[in-house]
Amino acid sequence: MQQNAITERRNNIAPIPFEADAPFLKIVGELPRELNGTLYRNGPNPQFDSPGSHWFVGDGMLHAFHLDNGRASYRNRWIRTPKWLAEHDAGRALFGGFGRKLADAPANLTDGGVANTNIIFHAGKLLALEEAHLPTEIEPGSLATLGYHNYQGRVAGSFTAHPKIDPLTGELVFFGYNAAGPLTPALSYGSIDASGRTTRFERFEAPYASMVHDFIVTANHVLFPILPITGSMERAMSGRPPYAWEPDKGAYVGVMKRSGTAKDIVWFRAEACYVFHVMNAWEDGDSIVADVMQFEEAPLFPHPDGRPTDPEKSRARHCRWTFDLSGNTDRFQQTYLDDLTGEFPRIDDRRAGLKSRHGWYACANPKLPMFGALSGIVHVDGNGRRLGHYLLPAGDTISEPVFVERSKDAVEGDGWLLAVVWRARENRSDLAVFNATDIEAGPAALVQLGHRVPDGFHGNWVGAA
Ligand SMILES: [Fe+2]
């Protein structure tokens, strides 16, 4: 009976239909008493079923695990975007596919933003991010939606879900794609200082229109990957996939000095590949090294004619990109560091843009397809060599692991790793707390929920003030 239930369910993608507050959660093991703050996680949780909708565009739901002196509580809330509110009033879906309105939706409804991808804290604001819209400000305690944040009108258009915060200055660096409108090759680039003031915002042209999920920032450079999940208005208008895998377009990465302008961008080339996420990057003499999770072929998006890509090639592996800035070549090198399928790489963020010696990512069981099957964690050194590897019981899945340092001045990597785990047999979730340098020992503590947290995208820790 129970076996059947597991076979039928198989994954943890479906939304949950409620919001809850759980003030006293059961804890197995011992939560470190120094771990005081909140882990916020974001992910798609569609309020209503919608025809032809992609997993990526489900309404954002926040899950907050608040840890305080060895105790734990939980709260989840939908992000009340204009789309969520309009659909809530209508009692049904008004959007389908990538921000496309359904035929019978009200004419004055134009904003399909879902705020479902990441949740960050910068310059005193908690911001839910989704790459096609501005950040949505969230009240940190109640998780109430406060609305779009446009930095006093200085920032407009799309804003990546993966901005980078400079650990030395507190500056936030961001970009947006489709910056001249849907499915255009324009990118924006900007920066916000540690006090929340916009210090830069400009636009430039990329080699072609593509889905640009993440970018690369080092102490002195910023790199824009243009990889061939291409965007096409012509396809979209003729009912074909707006985003599709077109490897013939090749891979481009634009390298710009942070002190320079978009006019100075130098474009490097390589074999076609796709990357959703960057682990970290740094400068090494005349080179830039960037560790990414690279797919040979894009997952989740078809060829232009609708055929799926090859599942054997649609898996990500830890890969090192090397850019020679000395002017000898416009090619960049791609070297796989491991054969394990993985995603959602993280580091000790105090080393963002600087040479790092620790990284972690969620890894898959090699026998299962990529997404919905991340079922372990890998701990690697600064060259991708495995320092530890932990696999969940078969069937269970795990979220992106988030690093929390033991204290402000703890050495790199000294702290905990927080990940949400789906227990397939019980169909509910745990927050697992690992010792970050000894993940093989398994979780030091489990915070148990009575319900499940659907597989989501990204989260971050906000320490108690
Ligand atoms: Fe992401």
Short mmCIF file of C-alpha atoms in Angstrom, two decimals, residues 52-370:
data_model
loop_
_atom_site.label_atom_id
_atom_site.label_comp_id
_atom_site.label_asym_id
_atom_site.label_seq_id
_atom_site.Cartn_x
_atom_site.Cartn_y
_atom_site.Cartn_z
CA GLY A 52 0.30 24.91 -20.75
CA SER A 53 2.01 26.47 -17.77
CA HIS A 54 5.72 25.79 -17.18
CA TRP A 55 6.96 24.77 -13.72
CA PHE A 56 9.16 27.89 -13.76
CA VAL A 57 6.20 30.29 -13.73
CA GLY A 58 4.11 29.03 -10.81
CA ASP A 59 3.18 31.61 -8.14
CA GLY A 60 5.92 32.10 -5.57
CA MET A 61 5.44 30.76 -2.07
CA LEU A 62 7.80 31.61 0.77
CA HIS A 63 8.69 29.16 3.51
CA ALA A 64 10.39 30.63 6.59
CA PHE A 65 12.10 28.48 9.23
CA HIS A 66 12.85 30.63 12.24
CA LEU A 67 15.49 29.20 14.59
CA ASP A 68 15.98 30.67 18.04
CA ASN A 69 18.17 29.32 20.81
CA GLY A 70 17.57 25.68 19.94
CA ARG A 71 13.87 26.04 19.07
CA ALA A 72 12.20 26.24 15.67
CA SER A 73 9.03 27.67 14.15
CA TYR A 74 7.70 27.85 10.59
CA ARG A 75 5.49 30.07 8.45
CA ASN A 76 4.57 29.91 4.77
CA ARG A 77 2.82 32.52 2.63
CA TRP A 78 2.09 33.01 -1.03
CA ILE A 79 3.65 36.13 -2.47
CA ARG A 80 0.72 38.36 -3.31
CA THR A 81 1.80 39.63 -6.70
CA PRO A 82 -0.65 41.53 -8.96
CA LYS A 83 -1.16 38.20 -10.82
CA TRP A 84 -1.85 36.27 -7.60
CA LEU A 85 -4.33 38.91 -6.39
CA ALA A 86 -6.19 39.07 -9.72
CA GLU A 87 -6.42 35.27 -9.94
CA HIS A 88 -7.48 35.08 -6.29
CA ASP A 89 -10.33 37.52 -7.02
CA ALA A 90 -11.29 35.65 -10.19
CA GLY A 91 -11.07 32.26 -8.50
CA ARG A 92 -9.14 30.80 -11.45
CA ALA A 93 -5.94 31.05 -13.52
CA LEU A 94 -5.63 34.11 -15.79
CA PHE A 95 -2.14 33.34 -17.14
CA GLY A 96 -0.58 30.32 -18.86
CA GLY A 97 2.88 29.56 -20.30
CA PHE A 98 5.57 32.22 -19.93
CA GLY A 99 3.61 35.26 -18.74
CA ARG A 100 1.03 34.76 -21.50
CA LYS A 101 -2.48 35.85 -20.57
CA LEU A 102 -5.30 33.44 -21.16
CA ALA A 103 -7.74 34.58 -23.86
CA ASP A 104 -10.52 35.41 -21.43
CA ALA A 105 -8.39 37.32 -18.90
CA PRO A 106 -9.25 41.00 -18.26
CA ALA A 107 -7.63 43.38 -20.77
CA ASN A 108 -6.17 45.67 -18.09
CA LEU A 109 -4.26 42.82 -16.45
CA THR A 110 -0.72 42.89 -17.86
CA ASP A 111 1.65 41.87 -15.07
CA GLY A 112 2.32 38.13 -14.91
CA GLY A 113 5.17 38.35 -12.36
CA VAL A 114 5.37 35.47 -9.89
CA ALA A 115 8.33 36.44 -7.63
CA ASN A 116 9.09 32.73 -7.19
CA THR A 117 12.81 32.17 -7.57
CA ASN A 118 14.96 33.60 -4.82
CA ILE A 119 14.72 35.56 -1.58
CA ILE A 120 17.58 37.81 -0.50
CA PHE A 121 18.27 40.37 2.19
CA HIS A 122 20.10 43.54 1.15
CA ALA A 123 20.24 47.11 2.50
CA GLY A 124 17.66 46.31 5.16
CA LYS A 125 15.11 44.86 2.73
CA LEU A 126 13.90 41.32 2.19
CA LEU A 127 13.33 40.88 -1.55
CA ALA A 128 11.64 38.06 -3.43
CA LEU A 129 13.17 37.78 -6.90
CA GLU A 130 12.09 36.40 -10.25
CA GLU A 131 14.10 37.26 -13.33
CA ALA A 132 11.39 38.80 -15.53
CA HIS A 133 10.26 41.48 -13.05
CA LEU A 134 11.44 43.91 -10.40
CA PRO A 135 12.12 42.65 -6.86
CA THR A 136 9.08 42.26 -4.59
CA GLU A 137 9.59 43.52 -1.05
CA ILE A 138 8.48 41.21 1.77
CA GLU A 139 7.93 42.02 5.44
CA PRO A 140 10.45 39.69 7.15
CA GLY A 141 8.33 38.63 10.13
CA SER A 142 4.81 38.29 8.74
CA LEU A 143 5.90 37.46 5.15
CA ALA A 144 3.37 40.06 3.99
CA THR A 145 3.90 41.28 0.42
CA LEU A 146 4.77 44.99 0.33
CA GLY A 147 4.94 45.34 -3.48
CA TYR A 148 7.55 45.98 -6.14
CA HIS A 149 10.75 47.75 -5.14
CA ASN A 150 12.22 49.94 -7.92
CA TYR A 151 14.97 51.74 -5.98
CA GLN A 152 13.30 55.17 -6.01
CA GLY A 153 12.47 54.76 -9.69
CA ARG A 154 16.12 54.27 -10.68
CA VAL A 155 15.72 50.64 -11.79
CA ALA A 156 13.22 49.38 -14.37
CA GLY A 157 12.39 46.19 -16.20
CA SER A 158 13.65 42.72 -15.42
CA PHE A 159 15.97 42.03 -12.49
CA THR A 160 17.87 38.74 -12.11
CA ALA A 161 17.03 36.29 -9.34
CA HIS A 162 20.80 35.91 -8.89
CA PRO A 163 22.32 39.27 -8.01
CA LYS A 164 25.68 39.12 -6.22
CA ILE A 165 26.53 40.88 -2.98
CA ASP A 166 30.16 41.93 -2.68
CA PRO A 167 31.32 40.58 0.70
CA LEU A 168 33.83 43.40 1.15
CA THR A 169 31.70 46.43 0.27
CA GLY A 170 28.11 45.18 0.61
CA GLU A 171 27.44 46.40 -2.95
CA LEU A 172 24.77 44.45 -4.84
CA VAL A 173 25.46 43.89 -8.54
CA PHE A 174 22.63 42.79 -10.84
CA PHE A 175 21.54 42.43 -14.45
CA GLY A 176 18.32 41.85 -16.36
CA TYR A 177 17.63 40.14 -19.67
CA ASN A 178 14.82 40.93 -22.11
CA ALA A 179 15.72 44.47 -21.04
CA ALA A 180 14.13 46.08 -24.12
CA GLY A 181 10.96 44.00 -23.86
CA PRO A 182 10.02 40.32 -24.08
CA LEU A 183 12.39 38.10 -26.11
CA THR A 184 14.81 40.91 -27.02
CA PRO A 185 18.62 40.58 -26.95
CA ALA A 186 19.06 43.58 -24.61
CA LEU A 187 20.62 43.23 -21.16
CA SER A 188 20.66 45.70 -18.31
CA TYR A 189 23.38 45.99 -15.71
CA GLY A 190 23.41 47.89 -12.47
CA SER A 191 24.60 48.21 -8.91
CA ILE A 192 23.10 49.18 -5.57
CA ASP A 193 25.35 50.24 -2.71
CA ALA A 194 25.19 48.85 0.82
CA SER A 195 22.74 51.58 1.85
CA GLY A 196 20.31 50.73 -0.97
CA ARG A 197 21.25 53.62 -3.29
CA THR A 198 21.39 52.93 -7.04
CA THR A 199 24.90 53.69 -8.25
CA ARG A 200 24.61 52.45 -11.81
CA PHE A 201 22.01 51.31 -14.35
CA GLU A 202 22.64 50.84 -18.06
CA ARG A 203 21.64 48.68 -20.99
CA PHE A 204 23.52 46.94 -23.80
CA GLU A 205 23.00 44.44 -26.62
CA ALA A 206 23.87 40.74 -26.29
CA PRO A 207 24.76 38.56 -29.32
CA TYR A 208 21.25 37.05 -29.36
CA ALA A 209 18.10 36.82 -27.22
CA SER A 210 18.45 34.08 -24.61
CA MET A 211 17.39 33.04 -21.16
CA VAL A 212 20.09 34.39 -18.84
CA HIS A 213 19.48 32.96 -15.41
CA ASP A 214 22.71 33.76 -13.57
CA PHE A 215 25.93 35.68 -14.12
CA ILE A 216 29.46 35.84 -12.79
CA VAL A 217 31.02 38.49 -10.60
CA THR A 218 34.60 38.64 -9.30
CA ALA A 219 36.34 41.35 -7.30
CA ASN A 220 37.03 43.40 -10.46
CA HIS A 221 35.00 41.86 -13.29
CA VAL A 222 31.48 40.96 -14.27
CA LEU A 223 30.72 38.25 -16.86
CA PHE A 224 27.47 37.79 -18.81
CA PRO A 225 26.83 34.26 -20.15
CA ILE A 226 24.72 34.18 -23.34
CA LEU A 227 23.92 30.50 -23.82
CA PRO A 228 21.61 28.99 -26.41
CA ILE A 229 18.28 28.62 -24.69
CA THR A 230 17.19 31.23 -27.19
CA GLY A 231 14.17 33.48 -27.02
CA SER A 232 12.13 34.11 -30.17
CA MET A 233 9.11 36.35 -30.56
CA GLU A 234 8.52 34.86 -34.01
CA ARG A 235 8.24 31.37 -32.51
CA ALA A 236 6.05 32.64 -29.68
CA MET A 237 3.69 34.38 -32.13
CA SER A 238 3.31 31.22 -34.21
CA GLY A 239 2.48 29.03 -31.21
CA ARG A 240 5.91 27.40 -31.00
CA PRO A 241 8.18 27.42 -27.90
CA PRO A 242 9.19 30.99 -26.96
CA TYR A 243 12.36 29.50 -25.45
CA ALA A 244 14.15 26.65 -27.19
CA TRP A 245 17.53 24.90 -27.36
CA GLU A 246 19.52 26.14 -30.38
CA PRO A 247 23.10 24.90 -29.95
CA ASP A 248 24.18 26.26 -33.35
CA LYS A 249 24.12 29.74 -31.86
CA GLY A 250 27.10 28.78 -29.68
CA ALA A 251 28.08 29.96 -26.21
CA TYR A 252 29.19 33.55 -25.58
CA VAL A 253 30.40 35.08 -22.34
CA GLY A 254 30.89 38.84 -22.18
CA VAL A 255 33.65 40.01 -19.82
CA MET A 256 33.49 43.55 -18.48
CA LYS A 257 35.57 45.37 -15.88
CA ARG A 258 33.41 46.47 -12.96
CA SER A 259 35.06 49.88 -13.30
CA GLY A 260 34.39 49.91 -17.07
CA THR A 261 31.26 50.25 -19.18
CA ALA A 262 29.26 47.99 -21.46
CA LYS A 263 31.22 49.42 -24.45
CA ASP A 264 34.30 47.64 -23.13
CA ILE A 265 32.76 44.16 -23.03
CA VAL A 266 34.97 41.48 -24.61
CA TRP A 267 33.03 38.46 -25.89
CA PHE A 268 34.54 35.00 -25.39
CA ARG A 269 33.25 31.90 -27.23
CA ALA A 270 32.97 28.19 -26.52
CA GLU A 271 31.05 25.05 -27.45
CA ALA A 272 27.30 25.28 -26.83
CA CYS A 273 26.24 24.44 -23.29
CA TYR A 274 23.77 25.71 -20.74
CA VAL A 275 24.29 26.91 -17.19
CA PHE A 276 21.60 27.89 -14.75
CA HIS A 277 23.88 28.41 -11.76
CA VAL A 278 27.33 29.65 -10.89
CA MET A 279 29.06 28.41 -7.75
CA ASN A 280 31.74 31.09 -7.51
CA ALA A 281 34.38 32.87 -9.56
CA TRP A 282 37.64 34.70 -8.93
CA GLU A 283 40.65 36.29 -10.57
CA ASP A 284 43.91 34.37 -10.86
CA GLY A 285 46.61 36.55 -12.40
CA ASP A 286 45.57 37.25 -16.01
CA SER A 287 42.76 34.70 -15.83
CA ILE A 288 39.26 34.49 -14.50
CA VAL A 289 38.15 31.16 -13.08
CA ALA A 290 34.41 30.45 -12.80
CA ASP A 291 32.94 27.26 -11.37
CA VAL A 292 29.50 26.52 -12.79
CA MET A 293 27.01 23.66 -13.08
CA GLN A 294 27.15 23.01 -16.83
CA PHE A 295 24.63 21.09 -18.96
CA GLU A 296 25.73 19.67 -22.34
CA GLU A 297 22.17 20.22 -23.59
CA ALA A 298 19.47 22.33 -21.99
CA PRO A 299 17.04 20.59 -19.65
CA LEU A 300 13.36 21.55 -19.38
CA PHE A 301 13.31 23.34 -22.76
CA PRO A 302 12.75 21.69 -26.19
CA HIS A 303 14.30 22.11 -29.61
CA PRO A 304 12.57 24.84 -31.69
CA ASP A 305 10.29 22.21 -33.28
CA GLY A 306 9.17 21.00 -29.86
CA ARG A 307 11.31 17.83 -29.68
CA PRO A 308 12.80 17.25 -26.22
CA THR A 309 16.56 17.43 -25.70
CA ASP A 310 18.59 14.29 -24.93
CA PRO A 311 18.02 13.42 -21.24
CA GLU A 312 21.51 11.85 -21.04
CA LYS A 313 23.01 15.23 -21.93
CA SER A 314 20.49 17.33 -20.03
CA ARG A 315 22.20 16.99 -16.69
CA ALA A 316 24.50 19.44 -14.96
CA ARG A 317 27.98 18.71 -13.70
CA HIS A 318 30.46 20.82 -11.79
CA CYS A 319 32.57 22.48 -14.48
CA ARG A 320 35.37 25.04 -14.48
CA TRP A 321 35.44 27.86 -17.01
CA THR A 322 38.76 29.64 -17.54
CA PHE A 323 39.11 32.96 -19.35
CA ASP A 324 42.52 34.17 -20.48
CA LEU A 325 42.43 37.97 -20.28
CA SER A 326 45.90 38.46 -21.75
CA GLY A 327 44.46 38.82 -25.25
CA ASN A 328 45.80 35.57 -26.68
CA THR A 329 42.46 33.98 -27.46
CA ASP A 330 38.74 34.67 -27.54
CA ARG A 331 37.94 31.06 -26.58
CA PHE A 332 37.30 30.05 -22.97
CA GLN A 333 38.08 26.63 -21.55
CA GLN A 334 35.42 24.28 -20.11
CA THR A 335 36.72 21.49 -17.85
CA TYR A 336 34.42 19.16 -15.95
CA LEU A 337 35.59 18.69 -12.35
CA ASP A 338 33.26 15.77 -11.51
CA ASP A 339 30.89 13.40 -13.29
CA LEU A 340 28.20 13.55 -10.64
CA THR A 341 24.88 15.14 -11.65
CA GLY A 342 24.26 18.19 -9.47
CA GLU A 343 22.62 21.58 -9.18
CA PHE A 344 22.10 24.49 -6.77
CA PRO A 345 25.78 25.18 -5.93
CA ARG A 346 26.52 27.38 -2.93
CA ILE A 347 29.56 28.66 -1.10
CA ASP A 348 30.37 30.45 2.12
CA ASP A 349 29.12 33.80 0.75
CA ARG A 350 31.86 35.67 2.60
CA ARG A 351 34.09 34.43 -0.28
CA ALA A 352 31.81 35.52 -3.15
CA GLY A 353 33.98 36.70 -6.06
CA LEU A 354 37.15 35.63 -4.23
CA LYS A 355 39.10 32.36 -4.36
CA SER A 356 37.12 29.92 -2.24
CA ARG A 357 38.13 26.61 -0.69
CA HIS A 358 34.67 25.18 0.05
CA GLY A 359 31.57 24.63 -2.00
CA TRP A 360 28.42 22.51 -1.70
CA TYR A 361 25.76 21.42 -4.15
CA ALA A 362 22.75 19.16 -4.27
CA CYS A 363 23.40 15.97 -6.23
CA ALA A 364 21.20 13.44 -7.95
CA ASN A 365 20.93 9.72 -7.81
CA PRO A 366 22.57 8.77 -11.16
CA LYS A 367 19.66 6.49 -12.00
CA LEU A 368 17.01 9.19 -11.86
CA PRO A 369 16.28 12.22 -14.07
CA MET A 370 17.69 15.59 -13.14
#
